Amino acid sequence: MTTAIDYEYWTTDAHTGETIPQSSSPARIADMVALADIEPGMRVLEIGTGTGYTAAVLAEKVGASGYVVSVDVDQELVTRAADLHKKSGNTHVEIHHADGTTGRENGAPYDRIIGWTTPHVLPEPWVRQSAHRAVIVTPVKIADIANAHAVIRCRIEHGKPAEASAQPGSFIEMTPEPVTDFGQPLRYVDSIVTTEAGERAWISISGHSVPPEQADAITRQLAAAEPQPEWIDPACWREFTAYMLGTLSDGTPISASTGTGQGFGFTTSDSAVLVLRDGSVAACGTAAALATLRGIRDAWERAGQPGYDAATVAFTAADDGWRPSLRY
Ligand SMILES: C[S@@+](CC[C@H](N)C(=O)[O-])C[C@H]1O[C@@H](n2cnc3c(N)ncnc32)[C@H](O)[C@@H]1O
């Protein structure tokens, strides 16, 4: 998709001349907006105004007969974006300072909701504020561990998400306050240690009930392990790790950083594995987790290396929304 909206105009900080760190890449934005199938006249709720660029793209798509409501937790960004929209004559865009997990009641129902920041579940207010057969496109967690994100597209029917699909994609986590450190996951981390090489290593263990000293020990052991190379093709890392998280029946999902590499894996009672982005595997403890991982990789290969497009997105009702998971 090409757009006439000037990316530099929206994303350059007038004071520093630098690109505002919250800016997403224009190609990623174009993909997400295309997924949302926005038509003239629609009412769109945007979560995560950032620079205001995406609201400008959405405003162009809905045209003068449509409307865009956009919210962000960062008051400074909201003020800046609202000012730029005013200067651009976008009278059909309104921008509010708010925590987007509650959506924006005043303006509902929406034909489309598009998120640029990752909630831990598909928030119930978004579903409630959707018109019948509305489409939501948003990153969301696919497991309760740091960085386990996918972009989902779902249609809302009879007050529930339906007809959902997933694709790879990761955006910063939703937080109740603005953040400036985008380098580390902020939530879901069970242990952070400094390795002997002086690197920061961390682990996030599904369920978050492992005692801290045990979480520290696994983090240290994974960081110290010599990674076993060429477990999978790094080009397939996202697809394989999504499949692993979606099919794992014997182990507890983890995401972790060894200080030099990040990945997803799982723990058993006496072992752990981590599939790193370069396709190698760090392992510790007995050989149990490695054996399970080998079985998952064999099944994935036999199934033709299914990617996100082969996954079914299932939603489970949670207290504050709908928890998606990928099933194969
Ligand atoms: C990737 S940036 C958005 C990029 C933006 N769409 C643009 O065009 O520049 C994610 C934004 O989500 C915002 N955010 C994070 N948590 C939020 C929350 N709970 N509610 C609303 N916005 C939130 C951040 O402040 C940040 O501006």
CSV table of C-alpha atoms and ligand atoms in Angstrom, one decimal, residues 7 10-11 20-24 29 46-57 70-75 77 80 96-102 115-118 126 170-179 182, ligand 1:
chain,number,residue,atom,x,y,z
A,7,TYR,CA,6.2,9.9,7.3
A,10,TRP,CA,4.9,13.1,11.6
A,11,THR,CA,7.8,11.1,13.0
A,20,ILE,CA,10.6,9.7,17.6
A,21,PRO,CA,11.5,6.3,19.2
A,22,GLN,CA,7.8,5.2,19.3
A,23,SER,CA,7.6,5.3,15.4
A,24,SER,CA,6.9,2.0,13.8
A,29,ILE,CA,2.2,0.1,9.4
A,46,GLU,CA,-6.7,3.4,17.4
A,47,ILE,CA,-4.7,2.4,20.5
A,48,GLY,CA,-1.2,3.9,20.7
A,49,THR,CA,-1.2,7.3,18.9
A,50,GLY,CA,2.6,7.7,19.1
A,51,THR,CA,3.7,10.2,16.6
A,52,GLY,CA,0.2,10.6,15.0
A,53,TYR,CA,1.4,9.2,11.7
A,54,THR,CA,-0.9,6.1,11.8
A,55,ALA,CA,-3.9,8.3,12.7
A,56,ALA,CA,-3.1,10.3,9.6
A,57,VAL,CA,-3.0,7.2,7.5
A,70,SER,CA,-6.9,7.6,19.0
A,71,VAL,CA,-5.6,7.2,22.5
A,72,ASP,CA,-2.1,7.1,24.1
A,73,VAL,CA,-0.8,6.9,27.7
A,74,ASP,CA,1.9,9.4,26.9
A,75,GLN,CA,0.5,13.0,27.4
A,77,LEU,CA,2.9,12.5,22.5
A,80,ARG,CA,2.2,16.8,19.9
A,96,HIS,CA,-7.1,11.5,23.9
A,97,HIS,CA,-4.7,10.9,26.8
A,98,ALA,CA,-5.9,7.6,28.2
A,99,ASP,CA,-4.9,4.0,29.0
A,100,GLY,CA,-6.1,2.1,25.9
A,101,THR,CA,-6.9,-1.1,27.7
A,102,THR,CA,-10.3,0.5,28.4
A,115,GLY,CA,-3.6,-1.5,18.2
A,116,TRP,CA,0.0,-0.6,18.0
A,117,THR,CA,0.9,-1.7,21.5
A,118,THR,CA,0.5,-5.2,23.0
A,126,TRP,CA,-12.4,-3.4,22.8
A,170,SER,CA,5.8,-7.6,18.0
A,171,PHE,CA,5.1,-4.1,19.4
A,172,ILE,CA,5.9,-2.7,22.8
A,173,GLU,CA,3.7,-4.0,25.7
A,174,MET,CA,0.9,-1.8,26.9
A,175,THR,CA,1.7,-0.1,30.1
A,176,PRO,CA,-0.4,2.1,32.4
A,177,GLU,CA,2.4,4.8,32.2
A,178,PRO,CA,4.6,6.0,29.4
A,179,VAL,CA,8.0,4.2,29.1
A,182,PHE,CA,12.4,0.0,25.0
B,1,LIG,C1,4.6,1.6,18.5
B,1,LIG,S1,4.1,3.1,19.3
B,1,LIG,C2,2.8,3.6,18.2
B,1,LIG,C3,3.2,4.2,16.9
B,1,LIG,C4,2.2,5.1,16.3
B,1,LIG,N1,1.0,4.4,15.9
B,1,LIG,C5,2.8,6.0,15.3
B,1,LIG,O1,2.2,6.2,14.2
B,1,LIG,O2,3.8,6.6,15.6
B,1,LIG,C6,3.2,2.4,20.6
B,1,LIG,C7,2.5,3.5,21.4
B,1,LIG,O3,1.6,2.9,22.4
B,1,LIG,C8,1.5,3.7,23.5
B,1,LIG,N2,1.0,2.9,24.6
B,1,LIG,C9,1.6,2.0,25.4
B,1,LIG,N3,0.8,1.6,26.4
B,1,LIG,C10,-0.4,2.2,26.1
B,1,LIG,C11,-1.7,2.1,26.8
B,1,LIG,N4,-1.9,1.3,27.9
B,1,LIG,N5,-2.7,2.8,26.3
B,1,LIG,C12,-2.5,3.6,25.1
B,1,LIG,N6,-1.3,3.7,24.5
B,1,LIG,C13,-0.3,3.0,25.0
B,1,LIG,C14,2.9,4.2,23.7
B,1,LIG,O4,3.0,5.4,24.4
B,1,LIG,C15,3.4,4.4,22.2
B,1,LIG,O5,3.1,5.7,21.8
